């Protein structure tokens, strides 16, 4: 394949030729993944297809029950160990998602305006380099006779973690400062979406995802506290704190930017820098954070009282403070 055939720099794949044609994908019956060369396309199977592929409803039911109790046992064991250790010490990272095989991709769901009659196309596949690829074409056109007000969106998100006997597991990221994503994107304006437990199903915490080097791998780190609360695509006037101990899903979306798009993903993690522990900053002796959020060092003989004056109270109080 010639270099000029590369499309969006996605692992040397030409998305128009290396993947299975859309017509063949739509005519498929039982396969979840179609193979074309060394690439895969994903199609969500129906419940009937699941039952047929597993040899009938009884076999499928036994498999689901077995995995349910296995997850419950693993959860109880992990929670018991965590309670005994009570470990809240600094950790560099917590892996959330990796994309190394077809099974990893099955834990994600693809959607677009095509689900309600629009003309956009969105696909989710595994590349020969064992990375995930979300690609397709966005269209803002509304087909004749379709009763929708607007069109032109596509997204992919993780599924909720499977239920256990005790609860539905969530991702607890409270001990980490950043959401880190290793990705290769295009020139479009993407959104990163986080969903947490909430009484309002439409609540979504979002942040822009910009690529400084489109077509090249980048590690993008976004502070969890910088995500903004939205509902149905609109920023909410009353912003509330995101419950980072109960993150349900992670996703990526694109809105009203017609044309081909491409987003390749390697991994997603919750991470700390060497100087952070969640929302707390780790400071060396003699350091402080000024009102602009910058780390400063005290001058010889200088104290925090000298820097901040009466706006700071030190605990425990020094002897000088007690006298005054």
mmCIF file of C-alpha atoms in Angstrom:
data_model
loop_
_atom_site.group_PDB
_atom_site.id
_atom_site.type_symbol
_atom_site.label_atom_id
_atom_site.label_comp_id
_atom_site.label_asym_id
_atom_site.label_seq_id
_atom_site.Cartn_x
_atom_site.Cartn_y
_atom_site.Cartn_z
ATOM 1 C CA UNK A 1 0.000 0.000 0.000
ATOM 2 C CA UNK A 2 1.417 3.328 -1.004
ATOM 3 C CA UNK A 3 1.966 6.010 1.617
ATOM 4 C CA UNK A 4 -0.520 8.357 -0.033
ATOM 5 C CA UNK A 5 -3.245 5.716 0.440
ATOM 6 C CA UNK A 6 -3.114 6.083 4.229
ATOM 7 C CA UNK A 7 -6.279 7.570 5.661
ATOM 8 C CA UNK A 8 -6.049 9.733 8.812
ATOM 9 C CA UNK A 9 -2.795 7.982 9.742
ATOM 10 C CA UNK A 10 -4.656 5.062 11.299
ATOM 11 C CA UNK A 11 -1.988 2.370 11.498
ATOM 12 C CA UNK A 12 -1.441 2.410 7.741
ATOM 13 C CA UNK A 13 -4.987 1.284 7.006
ATOM 14 C CA UNK A 14 -7.069 2.714 4.224
ATOM 15 C CA UNK A 15 -10.501 2.823 5.811
ATOM 16 C CA UNK A 16 -12.244 2.811 2.441
ATOM 17 C CA UNK A 17 -10.655 -0.428 1.206
ATOM 18 C CA UNK A 18 -9.185 -2.463 4.065
ATOM 19 C CA UNK A 19 -12.468 -2.912 5.908
ATOM 20 C CA UNK A 20 -15.438 -4.990 4.851
ATOM 21 C CA UNK A 21 -17.874 -3.092 2.590
ATOM 22 C CA UNK A 22 -20.959 -1.744 4.306
ATOM 23 C CA UNK A 23 -23.258 -3.749 2.020
ATOM 24 C CA UNK A 24 -21.657 -7.024 3.109
ATOM 25 C CA UNK A 25 -21.727 -5.989 6.764
ATOM 26 C CA UNK A 26 -25.471 -5.312 6.640
ATOM 27 C CA UNK A 27 -26.195 -8.624 4.926
ATOM 28 C CA UNK A 28 -24.402 -10.652 7.632
ATOM 29 C CA UNK A 29 -26.463 -12.928 9.858
ATOM 30 C CA UNK A 30 -24.640 -14.494 12.785
ATOM 31 C CA UNK A 31 -21.057 -13.245 12.972
ATOM 32 C CA UNK A 32 -20.249 -10.518 15.472
ATOM 33 C CA UNK A 33 -17.000 -9.552 13.757
ATOM 34 C CA UNK A 34 -16.294 -9.617 10.057
ATOM 35 C CA UNK A 35 -12.740 -9.975 8.900
ATOM 36 C CA UNK A 36 -11.251 -8.254 5.875
ATOM 37 C CA UNK A 37 -7.547 -8.876 5.546
ATOM 38 C CA UNK A 38 -6.187 -8.218 9.037
ATOM 39 C CA UNK A 39 -8.912 -5.866 10.204
ATOM 40 C CA UNK A 40 -12.257 -6.341 11.905
ATOM 41 C CA UNK A 41 -15.607 -4.608 11.843
ATOM 42 C CA UNK A 42 -18.049 -4.924 14.714
ATOM 43 C CA UNK A 43 -21.771 -5.480 14.451
ATOM 44 C CA UNK A 44 -23.963 -5.843 17.531
ATOM 45 C CA UNK A 45 -25.752 -9.230 17.372
ATOM 46 C CA UNK A 46 -29.390 -9.612 18.333
ATOM 47 C CA UNK A 47 -30.540 -11.657 21.336
ATOM 48 C CA UNK A 48 -31.649 -14.379 18.933
ATOM 49 C CA UNK A 49 -28.186 -14.535 17.378
ATOM 50 C CA UNK A 50 -26.625 -14.778 20.838
ATOM 51 C CA UNK A 51 -28.854 -17.718 21.685
ATOM 52 C CA UNK A 52 -28.177 -19.486 18.373
ATOM 53 C CA UNK A 53 -24.417 -19.005 18.629
ATOM 54 C CA UNK A 54 -24.309 -20.402 22.171
ATOM 55 C CA UNK A 55 -26.300 -23.522 21.350
ATOM 56 C CA UNK A 56 -29.677 -22.505 22.760
ATOM 57 C CA UNK A 57 -31.249 -20.571 25.581
ATOM 58 C CA UNK A 58 -30.492 -23.130 28.295
ATOM 59 C CA UNK A 59 -26.773 -23.169 27.559
ATOM 60 C CA UNK A 60 -26.716 -19.386 27.431
ATOM 61 C CA UNK A 61 -28.596 -19.162 30.727
ATOM 62 C CA UNK A 62 -26.177 -21.505 32.494
ATOM 63 C CA UNK A 63 -23.236 -19.520 31.178
ATOM 64 C CA UNK A 64 -24.716 -16.233 32.426
ATOM 65 C CA UNK A 65 -25.443 -17.676 35.896
ATOM 66 C CA UNK A 66 -21.959 -19.148 36.171
ATOM 67 C CA UNK A 67 -20.268 -15.883 35.226
ATOM 68 C CA UNK A 68 -22.587 -13.996 37.605
ATOM 69 C CA UNK A 69 -21.513 -16.034 40.646
ATOM 70 C CA UNK A 70 -17.871 -15.951 39.563
ATOM 71 C CA UNK A 71 -17.949 -12.124 39.392
ATOM 72 C CA UNK A 72 -19.639 -11.999 42.811
ATOM 73 C CA UNK A 73 -16.963 -14.198 44.364
ATOM 74 C CA UNK A 74 -14.148 -12.168 42.829
ATOM 75 C CA UNK A 75 -15.743 -8.947 44.068
ATOM 76 C CA UNK A 76 -16.155 -10.253 47.637
ATOM 77 C CA UNK A 77 -12.549 -11.468 47.662
ATOM 78 C CA UNK A 78 -11.186 -8.147 46.344
ATOM 79 C CA UNK A 79 -13.257 -6.077 48.803
ATOM 80 C CA UNK A 80 -12.121 -8.232 51.726
ATOM 81 C CA UNK A 81 -8.466 -7.780 50.805
ATOM 82 C CA UNK A 82 -8.954 -4.016 50.342
ATOM 83 C CA UNK A 83 -10.664 -3.703 53.733
ATOM 84 C CA UNK A 84 -7.835 -5.546 55.491
ATOM 85 C CA UNK A 85 -5.106 -3.510 53.825
ATOM 86 C CA UNK A 86 -6.985 -0.179 53.921
ATOM 87 C CA UNK A 87 -4.485 1.072 51.363
ATOM 88 C CA UNK A 88 -4.914 4.738 50.397
ATOM 89 C CA UNK A 89 -1.253 5.230 49.518
ATOM 90 C CA UNK A 90 -0.013 6.887 46.337
ATOM 91 C CA UNK A 91 -0.324 4.892 43.144
ATOM 92 C CA UNK A 92 0.878 5.928 39.730
ATOM 93 C CA UNK A 93 -2.023 4.567 37.705
ATOM 94 C CA UNK A 94 -5.111 2.386 37.537
ATOM 95 C CA UNK A 95 -5.813 0.821 34.128
ATOM 96 C CA UNK A 96 -9.424 1.239 33.020
ATOM 97 C CA UNK A 97 -9.505 -0.074 29.453
ATOM 98 C CA UNK A 98 -7.104 -1.773 27.046
ATOM 99 C CA UNK A 99 -7.821 -2.692 23.460
ATOM 100 C CA UNK A 100 -5.764 -5.762 22.635
ATOM 101 C CA UNK A 101 -8.294 -8.213 21.233
ATOM 102 C CA UNK A 102 -11.830 -8.615 19.941
ATOM 103 C CA UNK A 103 -13.145 -9.438 23.428
ATOM 104 C CA UNK A 104 -11.992 -6.040 24.707
ATOM 105 C CA UNK A 105 -14.014 -4.312 22.003
ATOM 106 C CA UNK A 106 -17.172 -6.245 22.882
ATOM 107 C CA UNK A 107 -17.340 -4.257 26.135
ATOM 108 C CA UNK A 108 -18.150 -1.097 24.139
ATOM 109 C CA UNK A 109 -21.251 0.150 22.314
ATOM 110 C CA UNK A 110 -21.394 2.220 19.121
ATOM 111 C CA UNK A 111 -24.167 4.675 18.322
ATOM 112 C CA UNK A 112 -24.986 7.415 15.829
ATOM 113 C CA UNK A 113 -27.911 9.328 14.360
ATOM 114 C CA UNK A 114 -28.400 6.327 12.064
ATOM 115 C CA UNK A 115 -30.123 4.676 15.046
ATOM 116 C CA UNK A 116 -33.011 7.166 14.646
ATOM 117 C CA UNK A 117 -33.011 7.432 10.860
ATOM 118 C CA UNK A 118 -29.993 9.653 10.136
ATOM 119 C CA UNK A 119 -27.363 9.129 7.459
ATOM 120 C CA UNK A 120 -24.165 8.997 9.524
ATOM 121 C CA UNK A 121 -22.065 5.817 9.595
ATOM 122 C CA UNK A 122 -20.033 4.706 12.617
ATOM 123 C CA UNK A 123 -17.885 1.609 13.060
ATOM 124 C CA UNK A 124 -15.799 0.073 15.819
ATOM 125 C CA UNK A 125 -12.972 -2.287 14.949
ATOM 126 C CA UNK A 126 -9.681 -3.899 15.908
ATOM 127 C CA UNK A 127 -6.574 -2.949 13.919
ATOM 128 C CA UNK A 128 -3.681 -5.306 13.052
ATOM 129 C CA UNK A 129 -1.647 -3.471 15.729
ATOM 130 C CA UNK A 130 -4.199 -4.539 18.381
ATOM 131 C CA UNK A 131 -5.663 -1.086 18.958
ATOM 132 C CA UNK A 132 -9.291 0.020 18.779
ATOM 133 C CA UNK A 133 -10.478 2.112 15.859
ATOM 134 C CA UNK A 134 -13.661 4.197 15.871
ATOM 135 C CA UNK A 135 -14.327 5.560 12.413
ATOM 136 C CA UNK A 136 -16.980 6.436 9.884
ATOM 137 C CA UNK A 137 -18.616 9.403 8.221
ATOM 138 C CA UNK A 138 -20.786 12.080 9.798
ATOM 139 C CA UNK A 139 -23.737 13.559 7.919
ATOM 140 C CA UNK A 140 -25.941 16.441 9.059
ATOM 141 C CA UNK A 141 -28.481 15.796 6.285
ATOM 142 C CA UNK A 142 -31.971 14.693 7.324
ATOM 143 C CA UNK A 143 -33.534 12.100 4.989
ATOM 144 C CA UNK A 144 -36.986 12.893 3.559
ATOM 145 C CA UNK A 145 -39.814 11.579 5.667
ATOM 146 C CA UNK A 146 -37.709 11.108 8.824
ATOM 147 C CA UNK A 147 -39.108 12.967 11.849
ATOM 148 C CA UNK A 148 -35.959 14.220 13.549
ATOM 149 C CA UNK A 149 -34.993 17.817 14.287
ATOM 150 C CA UNK A 150 -31.240 17.537 13.787
ATOM 151 C CA UNK A 151 -28.650 14.995 12.789
ATOM 152 C CA UNK A 152 -24.908 14.539 12.673
ATOM 153 C CA UNK A 153 -23.519 12.732 15.695
ATOM 154 C CA UNK A 154 -21.623 9.543 16.465
ATOM 155 C CA UNK A 155 -20.182 8.081 19.618
ATOM 156 C CA UNK A 156 -18.726 5.030 21.290
ATOM 157 C CA UNK A 157 -18.820 4.251 25.001
ATOM 158 C CA UNK A 158 -18.019 1.440 27.384
ATOM 159 C CA UNK A 159 -20.771 -0.780 28.665
ATOM 160 C CA UNK A 160 -21.562 -0.809 32.358
ATOM 161 C CA UNK A 161 -19.616 -3.442 34.256
ATOM 162 C CA UNK A 162 -21.541 -6.710 34.736
ATOM 163 C CA UNK A 163 -23.766 -7.105 37.777
ATOM 164 C CA UNK A 164 -22.615 -9.118 40.811
ATOM 165 C CA UNK A 165 -24.578 -10.645 43.679
ATOM 166 C CA UNK A 166 -23.771 -7.593 45.818
ATOM 167 C CA UNK A 167 -23.880 -4.610 43.480
ATOM 168 C CA UNK A 168 -22.962 -3.305 40.049
ATOM 169 C CA UNK A 169 -19.240 -2.424 40.124
ATOM 170 C CA UNK A 170 -18.098 1.102 39.309
ATOM 171 C CA UNK A 171 -14.700 2.672 38.664
ATOM 172 C CA UNK A 172 -13.396 4.481 41.754
ATOM 173 C CA UNK A 173 -10.942 7.152 40.579
ATOM 174 C CA UNK A 174 -10.897 9.319 43.714
ATOM 175 C CA UNK A 175 -7.201 8.596 44.401
ATOM 176 C CA UNK A 176 -6.157 9.789 40.944
ATOM 177 C CA UNK A 177 -5.894 13.283 39.442
ATOM 178 C CA UNK A 178 -6.116 12.660 35.687
ATOM 179 C CA UNK A 179 -7.939 10.656 33.068
ATOM 180 C CA UNK A 180 -5.141 9.585 30.691
ATOM 181 C CA UNK A 181 -5.849 8.487 27.114
ATOM 182 C CA UNK A 182 -3.339 7.183 24.583
ATOM 183 C CA UNK A 183 -4.935 7.918 21.249
ATOM 184 C CA UNK A 184 -4.396 8.901 17.658
ATOM 185 C CA UNK A 185 -6.974 11.379 16.401
ATOM 186 C CA UNK A 186 -7.826 13.622 13.500
ATOM 187 C CA UNK A 187 -8.328 17.387 13.309
ATOM 188 C CA UNK A 188 -11.882 17.322 14.632
ATOM 189 C CA UNK A 189 -13.179 18.511 17.998
ATOM 190 C CA UNK A 190 -13.952 15.439 20.076
ATOM 191 C CA UNK A 191 -15.638 15.048 23.438
ATOM 192 C CA UNK A 192 -14.655 12.723 26.272
ATOM 193 C CA UNK A 193 -17.750 11.647 28.224
ATOM 194 C CA UNK A 194 -17.990 10.272 31.763
ATOM 195 C CA UNK A 195 -21.212 8.953 33.235
ATOM 196 C CA UNK A 196 -21.697 8.346 36.964
ATOM 197 C CA UNK A 197 -24.481 7.075 39.180
ATOM 198 C CA UNK A 198 -27.163 9.764 39.238
ATOM 199 C CA UNK A 199 -30.907 10.143 39.655
ATOM 200 C CA UNK A 200 -30.833 11.961 36.304
ATOM 201 C CA UNK A 201 -29.927 9.506 33.497
ATOM 202 C CA UNK A 202 -29.186 12.362 31.076
ATOM 203 C CA UNK A 203 -26.370 13.786 33.218
ATOM 204 C CA UNK A 204 -22.998 13.503 31.497
ATOM 205 C CA UNK A 205 -19.631 15.002 32.443
ATOM 206 C CA UNK A 206 -17.774 16.152 29.338
ATOM 207 C CA UNK A 207 -14.429 17.605 28.326
ATOM 208 C CA UNK A 208 -13.006 18.606 24.973
ATOM 209 C CA UNK A 209 -10.436 16.282 23.422
ATOM 210 C CA UNK A 210 -7.948 18.120 21.221
ATOM 211 C CA UNK A 211 -5.029 16.561 19.367
ATOM 212 C CA UNK A 212 -1.879 18.620 18.942
ATOM 213 C CA UNK A 213 -0.407 16.172 16.411
ATOM 214 C CA UNK A 214 -3.269 14.679 14.364
ATOM 215 C CA UNK A 215 -2.383 11.286 12.939
ATOM 216 C CA UNK A 216 0.256 10.615 15.610
ATOM 217 C CA UNK A 217 0.049 8.873 18.969
ATOM 218 C CA UNK A 218 -0.440 11.192 21.939
ATOM 219 C CA UNK A 219 -1.039 10.691 25.653
ATOM 220 C CA UNK A 220 -3.659 13.225 26.746
ATOM 221 C CA UNK A 221 -4.162 13.834 30.481
ATOM 222 C CA UNK A 222 -7.359 15.560 31.602
ATOM 223 C CA UNK A 223 -7.935 16.493 35.274
ATOM 224 C CA UNK A 224 -11.111 14.825 36.514
ATOM 225 C CA UNK A 225 -12.138 18.042 38.266
ATOM 226 C CA UNK A 226 -12.148 19.913 34.916
ATOM 227 C CA UNK A 227 -15.044 17.900 33.475
ATOM 228 C CA UNK A 228 -18.240 19.922 33.027
ATOM 229 C CA UNK A 229 -21.756 18.696 33.775
ATOM 230 C CA UNK A 230 -24.036 18.583 30.731
ATOM 231 C CA UNK A 231 -27.505 17.227 29.982
ATOM 232 C CA UNK A 232 -28.792 16.454 26.491
ATOM 233 C CA UNK A 233 -25.754 18.287 25.088
ATOM 234 C CA UNK A 234 -26.238 21.491 27.087
ATOM 235 C CA UNK A 235 -23.940 22.772 29.831
ATOM 236 C CA UNK A 236 -25.843 22.990 33.105
ATOM 237 C CA UNK A 237 -25.974 26.329 34.924
ATOM 238 C CA UNK A 238 -25.817 24.602 38.288
ATOM 239 C CA UNK A 239 -22.572 22.657 38.276
ATOM 240 C CA UNK A 240 -22.233 19.907 40.889
ATOM 241 C CA UNK A 241 -19.198 17.866 41.858
ATOM 242 C CA UNK A 242 -18.787 14.640 39.938
ATOM 243 C CA UNK A 243 -18.865 11.517 42.110
ATOM 244 C CA UNK A 244 -15.587 10.037 40.944
ATOM 245 C CA UNK A 245 -16.035 6.944 43.085
ATOM 246 C CA UNK A 246 -18.937 5.768 40.910
ATOM 247 C CA UNK A 247 -17.962 6.199 37.269
ATOM 248 C CA UNK A 248 -20.209 3.987 35.148
ATOM 249 C CA UNK A 249 -18.994 4.538 31.595
ATOM 250 C CA UNK A 250 -16.309 6.275 29.547
ATOM 251 C CA UNK A 251 -16.985 7.381 26.002
ATOM 252 C CA UNK A 252 -16.063 9.549 23.033
ATOM 253 C CA UNK A 253 -18.365 11.500 20.755
ATOM 254 C CA UNK A 254 -18.432 13.823 17.783
ATOM 255 C CA UNK A 255 -21.210 16.285 16.896
ATOM 256 C CA UNK A 256 -22.191 18.161 13.706
ATOM 257 C CA UNK A 257 -18.871 18.021 11.850
ATOM 258 C CA UNK A 258 -19.707 16.458 8.460
ATOM 259 C CA UNK A 259 -17.241 14.155 6.750
ATOM 260 C CA UNK A 260 -14.957 11.226 7.539
ATOM 261 C CA UNK A 261 -13.677 10.831 11.089
ATOM 262 C CA UNK A 262 -11.218 8.542 12.828
ATOM 263 C CA UNK A 263 -10.160 7.939 16.432
ATOM 264 C CA UNK A 264 -7.713 5.184 17.352
ATOM 265 C CA UNK A 265 -7.319 4.128 21.000
ATOM 266 C CA UNK A 266 -4.589 2.168 22.760
ATOM 267 C CA UNK A 267 -5.516 2.445 26.449
ATOM 268 C CA UNK A 268 -7.392 4.530 29.020
ATOM 269 C CA UNK A 269 -6.162 4.929 32.610
ATOM 270 C CA UNK A 270 -6.668 6.935 35.787
ATOM 271 C CA UNK A 271 -3.253 8.350 36.723
ATOM 272 C CA UNK A 272 -1.339 10.551 39.136
ATOM 273 C CA UNK A 273 1.705 12.663 38.484
ATOM 274 C CA UNK A 274 4.612 12.290 40.944
ATOM 275 C CA UNK A 275 3.238 15.371 42.763
ATOM 276 C CA UNK A 276 -0.471 14.488 42.999
ATOM 277 C CA UNK A 277 -2.678 12.145 45.023
ATOM 278 C CA UNK A 278 -6.156 12.594 43.649
ATOM 279 C CA UNK A 279 -7.080 16.239 44.200
ATOM 280 C CA UNK A 280 -4.299 16.659 46.759
ATOM 281 C CA UNK A 281 -0.875 18.034 45.874
ATOM 282 C CA UNK A 282 2.236 16.378 47.253
ATOM 283 C CA UNK A 283 4.661 19.059 48.408
ATOM 284 C CA UNK A 284 8.229 18.805 49.647
ATOM 285 C CA UNK A 285 9.186 20.460 52.880
ATOM 286 C CA UNK A 286 9.320 24.238 52.474
ATOM 287 C CA UNK A 287 6.977 24.297 49.464
ATOM 288 C CA UNK A 288 3.524 25.854 49.188
ATOM 289 C CA UNK A 289 0.901 26.591 46.531
ATOM 290 C CA UNK A 290 0.154 30.232 45.832
ATOM 291 C CA UNK A 291 -3.257 31.707 45.034
ATOM 292 C CA UNK A 292 -2.718 31.073 41.299
ATOM 293 C CA UNK A 293 -2.081 27.365 41.919
ATOM 294 C CA UNK A 294 1.684 27.514 41.343
ATOM 295 C CA UNK A 295 4.127 25.589 43.544
ATOM 296 C CA UNK A 296 6.495 27.970 45.331
ATOM 297 C CA UNK A 297 9.357 27.476 47.789
ATOM 298 C CA UNK A 298 9.706 29.457 50.987
ATOM 299 C CA UNK A 299 12.724 31.730 51.222
ATOM 300 C CA UNK A 300 15.230 31.089 54.033
ATOM 301 C CA UNK A 301 13.631 32.118 57.332
ATOM 302 C CA UNK A 302 10.240 32.749 55.690
ATOM 303 C CA UNK A 303 7.031 31.113 57.008
ATOM 304 C CA UNK A 304 3.573 30.571 55.585
ATOM 305 C CA UNK A 305 2.314 33.307 57.916
ATOM 306 C CA UNK A 306 4.701 35.710 56.205
ATOM 307 C CA UNK A 307 3.353 34.717 52.787
ATOM 308 C CA UNK A 308 -0.399 34.557 53.458
ATOM 309 C CA UNK A 309 -0.736 36.787 56.547
ATOM 310 C CA UNK A 310 -3.994 36.511 58.504
ATOM 311 C CA UNK A 311 -5.711 34.559 55.685
ATOM 312 C CA UNK A 312 -4.088 31.335 56.915
ATOM 313 C CA UNK A 313 -4.345 29.481 60.216
ATOM 314 C CA UNK A 314 -1.695 26.909 61.047
ATOM 315 C CA UNK A 315 -2.420 23.722 62.984
ATOM 316 C CA UNK A 316 -1.043 23.024 65.453
ATOM 317 C CA UNK A 317 -0.454 26.693 66.315
ATOM 318 C CA UNK A 318 3.108 27.813 67.014
ATOM 319 C CA UNK A 319 4.171 29.311 70.331
ATOM 320 C CA UNK A 320 4.051 32.805 68.819
ATOM 321 C CA UNK A 321 0.438 32.273 67.741
ATOM 322 C CA UNK A 322 -0.541 31.125 71.245
ATOM 323 C CA UNK A 323 0.909 34.306 72.819
ATOM 324 C CA UNK A 324 -0.944 36.554 70.433
#
